[in-house]
Amino acid sequence: MQADPRTVRTRALLRRALLEECAHRPLTEVSVSALVRRAGVGRATFYLHYQDREALAVDACADVVREAVDALHAWRGVPDPLTPPPALLAFFDRLAQHARLYRELLSPGGGGPLGLVLHRDLRTRSRTERALAGAPEPDLIASAVAAAFAGVLADWLHGLIDATPAVITQRIWRLLVNLHRTPLP
């Protein structure tokens, strides 16, 4: 089913308005009034599409989740544990643009509304790929990969892990490759 173009356009306007507002102040200080004014839509229209500001913020940041999932799976064959996919480094490099907003939606340890979406999507993709490859324990390893990535990403964004984007990319890649290689009985 194809989405109504008006819905797509309105949601895009609201997402852009939120990102622009959050470039100047924390999400908690952004009002729905400011969002609808910037987006050029009515308050009722906002609530037609989103339950609240946080729901809009998670939707606006959903691209970061898709990018993370795609970046972690941007390789074919046997992954080289020493060379992360270039898409993974590009992902970490781009996070700075909206890091404050991501920190508001992704709590240390990988929780929060964005963390839940990241964990769910990454676990689903990881499980699917392991099952297709016939790898053992697709549920267990997919859960471990999703939890490890979401937790490290969140802790890095919150400054609990001191590393440049290049260094954190290298570290998380090695960690995840080793999780996939862990022998299980």
PDB file of C-alpha atoms in Angstrom, residues 3-167:
ATOM      1  CA  ALA A   3       1.336   6.191   1.553  1.00  0.00           C
ATOM      2  CA  ASP A   4      -0.749   9.267   0.884  1.00  0.00           C
ATOM      3  CA  PRO A   5       1.589  11.950  -0.562  1.00  0.00           C
ATOM      4  CA  ARG A   6       0.098  14.565   1.767  1.00  0.00           C
ATOM      5  CA  THR A   7       0.911  12.413   4.795  1.00  0.00           C
ATOM      6  CA  VAL A   8       4.451  11.854   3.549  1.00  0.00           C
ATOM      7  CA  ARG A   9       4.929  15.575   2.917  1.00  0.00           C
ATOM      8  CA  THR A  10       3.468  16.638   6.289  1.00  0.00           C
ATOM      9  CA  ARG A  11       5.567  14.140   8.236  1.00  0.00           C
ATOM     10  CA  ALA A  12       8.684  15.269   6.366  1.00  0.00           C
ATOM     11  CA  LEU A  13       7.914  18.907   7.225  1.00  0.00           C
ATOM     12  CA  LEU A  14       7.463  18.032  10.903  1.00  0.00           C
ATOM     13  CA  ARG A  15      10.628  15.918  11.032  1.00  0.00           C
ATOM     14  CA  ARG A  16      12.672  18.693   9.421  1.00  0.00           C
ATOM     15  CA  ALA A  17      11.153  21.263  11.796  1.00  0.00           C
ATOM     16  CA  LEU A  18      12.090  19.124  14.775  1.00  0.00           C
ATOM     17  CA  LEU A  19      15.686  18.663  13.609  1.00  0.00           C
ATOM     18  CA  GLU A  20      16.003  22.400  12.966  1.00  0.00           C
ATOM     19  CA  GLU A  21      14.565  23.297  16.384  1.00  0.00           C
ATOM     20  CA  CYS A  22      16.770  20.735  18.140  1.00  0.00           C
ATOM     21  CA  ALA A  23      19.833  22.220  16.471  1.00  0.00           C
ATOM     22  CA  HIS A  24      19.299  25.244  18.740  1.00  0.00           C
ATOM     23  CA  ARG A  25      17.902  23.743  21.948  1.00  0.00           C
ATOM     24  CA  PRO A  26      17.263  20.407  23.703  1.00  0.00           C
ATOM     25  CA  LEU A  27      14.153  18.451  22.755  1.00  0.00           C
ATOM     26  CA  THR A  28      12.661  19.110  26.185  1.00  0.00           C
ATOM     27  CA  GLU A  29      12.667  22.849  25.406  1.00  0.00           C
ATOM     28  CA  VAL A  30      11.049  22.494  21.970  1.00  0.00           C
ATOM     29  CA  SER A  31       7.325  23.136  22.054  1.00  0.00           C
ATOM     30  CA  VAL A  32       4.725  21.681  19.738  1.00  0.00           C
ATOM     31  CA  SER A  33       3.775  25.284  18.949  1.00  0.00           C
ATOM     32  CA  ALA A  34       7.300  26.015  17.701  1.00  0.00           C
ATOM     33  CA  LEU A  35       7.288  22.821  15.625  1.00  0.00           C
ATOM     34  CA  VAL A  36       3.989  23.509  13.883  1.00  0.00           C
ATOM     35  CA  ARG A  37       4.935  27.129  13.285  1.00  0.00           C
ATOM     36  CA  ARG A  38       8.251  26.116  11.699  1.00  0.00           C
ATOM     37  CA  ALA A  39       6.615  23.323   9.679  1.00  0.00           C
ATOM     38  CA  GLY A  40       3.744  25.532   8.541  1.00  0.00           C
ATOM     39  CA  VAL A  41       1.025  23.134   9.688  1.00  0.00           C
ATOM     40  CA  GLY A  42      -1.714  23.316  12.284  1.00  0.00           C
ATOM     41  CA  ARG A  43      -1.514  21.934  15.805  1.00  0.00           C
ATOM     42  CA  ALA A  44      -4.341  19.480  15.057  1.00  0.00           C
ATOM     43  CA  THR A  45      -2.349  18.228  12.069  1.00  0.00           C
ATOM     44  CA  PHE A  46       0.604  17.546  14.355  1.00  0.00           C
ATOM     45  CA  TYR A  47      -1.544  15.384  16.632  1.00  0.00           C
ATOM     46  CA  LEU A  48      -3.095  13.637  13.661  1.00  0.00           C
ATOM     47  CA  HIS A  49       0.364  12.297  12.800  1.00  0.00           C
ATOM     48  CA  TYR A  50       2.150  12.032  16.166  1.00  0.00           C
ATOM     49  CA  GLN A  51       1.104  11.301  19.722  1.00  0.00           C
ATOM     50  CA  ASP A  52       3.673  13.703  21.147  1.00  0.00           C
ATOM     51  CA  ARG A  53       7.019  15.395  20.619  1.00  0.00           C
ATOM     52  CA  GLU A  54       8.964  12.249  21.524  1.00  0.00           C
ATOM     53  CA  ALA A  55       7.121  10.168  18.921  1.00  0.00           C
ATOM     54  CA  LEU A  56       8.040  12.748  16.290  1.00  0.00           C
ATOM     55  CA  ALA A  57      11.652  12.767  17.500  1.00  0.00           C
ATOM     56  CA  VAL A  58      11.942   8.984  17.267  1.00  0.00           C
ATOM     57  CA  ASP A  59      10.446   9.112  13.770  1.00  0.00           C
ATOM     58  CA  ALA A  60      12.842  11.913  12.789  1.00  0.00           C
ATOM     59  CA  CYS A  61      15.768   9.848  14.087  1.00  0.00           C
ATOM     60  CA  ALA A  62      14.621   6.576  12.555  1.00  0.00           C
ATOM     61  CA  ASP A  63      17.000   7.181   9.667  1.00  0.00           C
ATOM     62  CA  VAL A  64      19.914   6.810  12.078  1.00  0.00           C
ATOM     63  CA  VAL A  65      18.565   3.382  13.013  1.00  0.00           C
ATOM     64  CA  ARG A  66      18.277   2.313   9.370  1.00  0.00           C
ATOM     65  CA  GLU A  67      21.774   3.641   8.691  1.00  0.00           C
ATOM     66  CA  ALA A  68      23.196   1.733  11.665  1.00  0.00           C
ATOM     67  CA  VAL A  69      21.556  -1.520  10.643  1.00  0.00           C
ATOM     68  CA  ASP A  70      22.654  -1.110   7.028  1.00  0.00           C
ATOM     69  CA  ALA A  71      26.186  -0.084   8.016  1.00  0.00           C
ATOM     70  CA  LEU A  72      26.638  -3.155  10.183  1.00  0.00           C
ATOM     71  CA  HIS A  73      25.523  -5.393   7.346  1.00  0.00           C
ATOM     72  CA  ALA A  74      27.408  -3.623   4.533  1.00  0.00           C
ATOM     73  CA  TRP A  75      29.690  -6.571   3.802  1.00  0.00           C
ATOM     74  CA  ARG A  76      29.393  -9.850   1.976  1.00  0.00           C
ATOM     75  CA  GLY A  77      31.145 -13.157   2.490  1.00  0.00           C
ATOM     76  CA  VAL A  78      33.294 -13.637   5.570  1.00  0.00           C
ATOM     77  CA  PRO A  79      33.787 -10.351   7.450  1.00  0.00           C
ATOM     78  CA  ASP A  80      37.353  -9.164   7.970  1.00  0.00           C
ATOM     79  CA  PRO A  81      37.616  -8.515  11.729  1.00  0.00           C
ATOM     80  CA  LEU A  82      40.302  -5.882  11.164  1.00  0.00           C
ATOM     81  CA  THR A  83      38.499  -3.872   8.492  1.00  0.00           C
ATOM     82  CA  PRO A  84      35.030  -2.552   9.299  1.00  0.00           C
ATOM     83  CA  PRO A  85      32.764  -1.705   6.391  1.00  0.00           C
ATOM     84  CA  PRO A  86      33.337   1.902   5.244  1.00  0.00           C
ATOM     85  CA  ALA A  87      29.599   2.493   5.778  1.00  0.00           C
ATOM     86  CA  LEU A  88      30.091   1.893   9.514  1.00  0.00           C
ATOM     87  CA  LEU A  89      32.735   4.620   9.807  1.00  0.00           C
ATOM     88  CA  ALA A  90      30.567   6.958   7.722  1.00  0.00           C
ATOM     89  CA  PHE A  91      27.698   6.237  10.127  1.00  0.00           C
ATOM     90  CA  PHE A  92      29.742   7.197  13.214  1.00  0.00           C
ATOM     91  CA  ASP A  93      31.111  10.276  11.443  1.00  0.00           C
ATOM     92  CA  ARG A  94      27.582  11.546  10.664  1.00  0.00           C
ATOM     93  CA  LEU A  95      26.273  11.185  14.226  1.00  0.00           C
ATOM     94  CA  ALA A  96      27.779  14.475  15.369  1.00  0.00           C
ATOM     95  CA  GLN A  97      25.226  16.503  13.413  1.00  0.00           C
ATOM     96  CA  HIS A  98      22.362  15.591  15.766  1.00  0.00           C
ATOM     97  CA  ALA A  99      24.276  13.998  18.661  1.00  0.00           C
ATOM     98  CA  ARG A 100      22.447  15.990  21.345  1.00  0.00           C
ATOM     99  CA  LEU A 101      19.064  14.787  20.110  1.00  0.00           C
ATOM    100  CA  TYR A 102      20.283  11.193  19.863  1.00  0.00           C
ATOM    101  CA  ARG A 103      21.536  11.416  23.452  1.00  0.00           C
ATOM    102  CA  GLU A 104      18.084  12.568  24.560  1.00  0.00           C
ATOM    103  CA  LEU A 105      16.433   9.580  22.894  1.00  0.00           C
ATOM    104  CA  LEU A 106      19.109   6.961  23.563  1.00  0.00           C
ATOM    105  CA  SER A 107      20.004   6.563  27.216  1.00  0.00           C
ATOM    106  CA  PRO A 108      23.306   5.136  28.478  1.00  0.00           C
ATOM    107  CA  GLY A 109      23.328   1.395  28.064  1.00  0.00           C
ATOM    108  CA  GLY A 110      21.204   1.581  24.923  1.00  0.00           C
ATOM    109  CA  GLY A 111      17.742   2.161  26.372  1.00  0.00           C
ATOM    110  CA  GLY A 112      15.309   4.948  25.670  1.00  0.00           C
ATOM    111  CA  PRO A 113      12.830   5.195  22.813  1.00  0.00           C
ATOM    112  CA  LEU A 114      15.469   5.294  20.060  1.00  0.00           C
ATOM    113  CA  GLY A 115      17.404   2.478  21.714  1.00  0.00           C
ATOM    114  CA  LEU A 116      14.332   0.267  21.643  1.00  0.00           C
ATOM    115  CA  VAL A 117      13.848   0.881  17.924  1.00  0.00           C
ATOM    116  CA  LEU A 118      17.548   0.326  17.222  1.00  0.00           C
ATOM    117  CA  HIS A 119      17.615  -2.909  19.219  1.00  0.00           C
ATOM    118  CA  ARG A 120      14.465  -4.254  17.563  1.00  0.00           C
ATOM    119  CA  ASP A 121      15.537  -3.469  14.001  1.00  0.00           C
ATOM    120  CA  LEU A 122      19.122  -4.617  14.431  1.00  0.00           C
ATOM    121  CA  ARG A 123      18.051  -7.833  16.161  1.00  0.00           C
ATOM    122  CA  THR A 124      15.560  -8.597  13.390  1.00  0.00           C
ATOM    123  CA  ARG A 125      18.092  -8.034  10.604  1.00  0.00           C
ATOM    124  CA  SER A 126      20.864  -9.896  12.381  1.00  0.00           C
ATOM    125  CA  ARG A 127      18.616 -12.848  13.172  1.00  0.00           C
ATOM    126  CA  THR A 128      17.352 -13.043   9.593  1.00  0.00           C
ATOM    127  CA  GLU A 129      20.866 -13.025   8.140  1.00  0.00           C
ATOM    128  CA  ARG A 130      22.147 -15.654  10.601  1.00  0.00           C
ATOM    129  CA  ALA A 131      19.181 -17.903   9.908  1.00  0.00           C
ATOM    130  CA  LEU A 132      19.640 -17.558   6.123  1.00  0.00           C
ATOM    131  CA  ALA A 133      23.325 -18.444   6.504  1.00  0.00           C
ATOM    132  CA  GLY A 134      22.475 -21.464   8.671  1.00  0.00           C
ATOM    133  CA  ALA A 135      24.582 -20.074  11.533  1.00  0.00           C
ATOM    134  CA  PRO A 136      23.886 -21.521  14.982  1.00  0.00           C
ATOM    135  CA  GLU A 137      21.803 -19.780  17.623  1.00  0.00           C
ATOM    136  CA  PRO A 138      20.358 -16.988  15.466  1.00  0.00           C
ATOM    137  CA  ASP A 139      18.115 -15.717  18.289  1.00  0.00           C
ATOM    138  CA  LEU A 140      20.841 -15.621  20.928  1.00  0.00           C
ATOM    139  CA  ILE A 141      23.538 -14.033  18.766  1.00  0.00           C
ATOM    140  CA  ALA A 142      21.113 -11.526  17.220  1.00  0.00           C
ATOM    141  CA  SER A 143      20.064 -10.390  20.704  1.00  0.00           C
ATOM    142  CA  ALA A 144      23.691 -10.100  21.814  1.00  0.00           C
ATOM    143  CA  VAL A 145      24.690  -8.132  18.708  1.00  0.00           C
ATOM    144  CA  ALA A 146      21.747  -5.730  19.045  1.00  0.00           C
ATOM    145  CA  ALA A 147      22.325  -5.172  22.766  1.00  0.00           C
ATOM    146  CA  ALA A 148      26.082  -4.715  22.375  1.00  0.00           C
ATOM    147  CA  PHE A 149      25.795  -2.271  19.495  1.00  0.00           C
ATOM    148  CA  ALA A 150      22.988  -0.202  21.046  1.00  0.00           C
ATOM    149  CA  GLY A 151      24.805  -0.089  24.392  1.00  0.00           C
ATOM    150  CA  VAL A 152      28.189   0.888  22.978  1.00  0.00           C
ATOM    151  CA  LEU A 153      26.655   3.480  20.643  1.00  0.00           C
ATOM    152  CA  ALA A 154      24.698   5.066  23.488  1.00  0.00           C
ATOM    153  CA  ASP A 155      27.627   5.048  25.894  1.00  0.00           C
ATOM    154  CA  TRP A 156      29.887   6.582  23.227  1.00  0.00           C
ATOM    155  CA  LEU A 157      27.346   9.313  22.467  1.00  0.00           C
ATOM    156  CA  HIS A 158      27.085  10.057  26.204  1.00  0.00           C
ATOM    157  CA  GLY A 159      30.865  10.321  26.541  1.00  0.00           C
ATOM    158  CA  LEU A 160      31.248   7.160  28.630  1.00  0.00           C
ATOM    159  CA  ILE A 161      33.592   5.720  25.996  1.00  0.00           C
ATOM    160  CA  ASP A 162      36.342   8.061  24.892  1.00  0.00           C
ATOM    161  CA  ALA A 163      37.114   7.381  21.248  1.00  0.00           C
ATOM    162  CA  THR A 164      37.120   9.095  17.883  1.00  0.00           C
ATOM    163  CA  PRO A 165      34.608   7.884  15.286  1.00  0.00           C
ATOM    164  CA  ALA A 166      37.399   5.873  13.607  1.00  0.00           C
ATOM    165  CA  VAL A 167      38.454   4.219  16.868  1.00  0.00           C
TER     166      VAL A 167
END
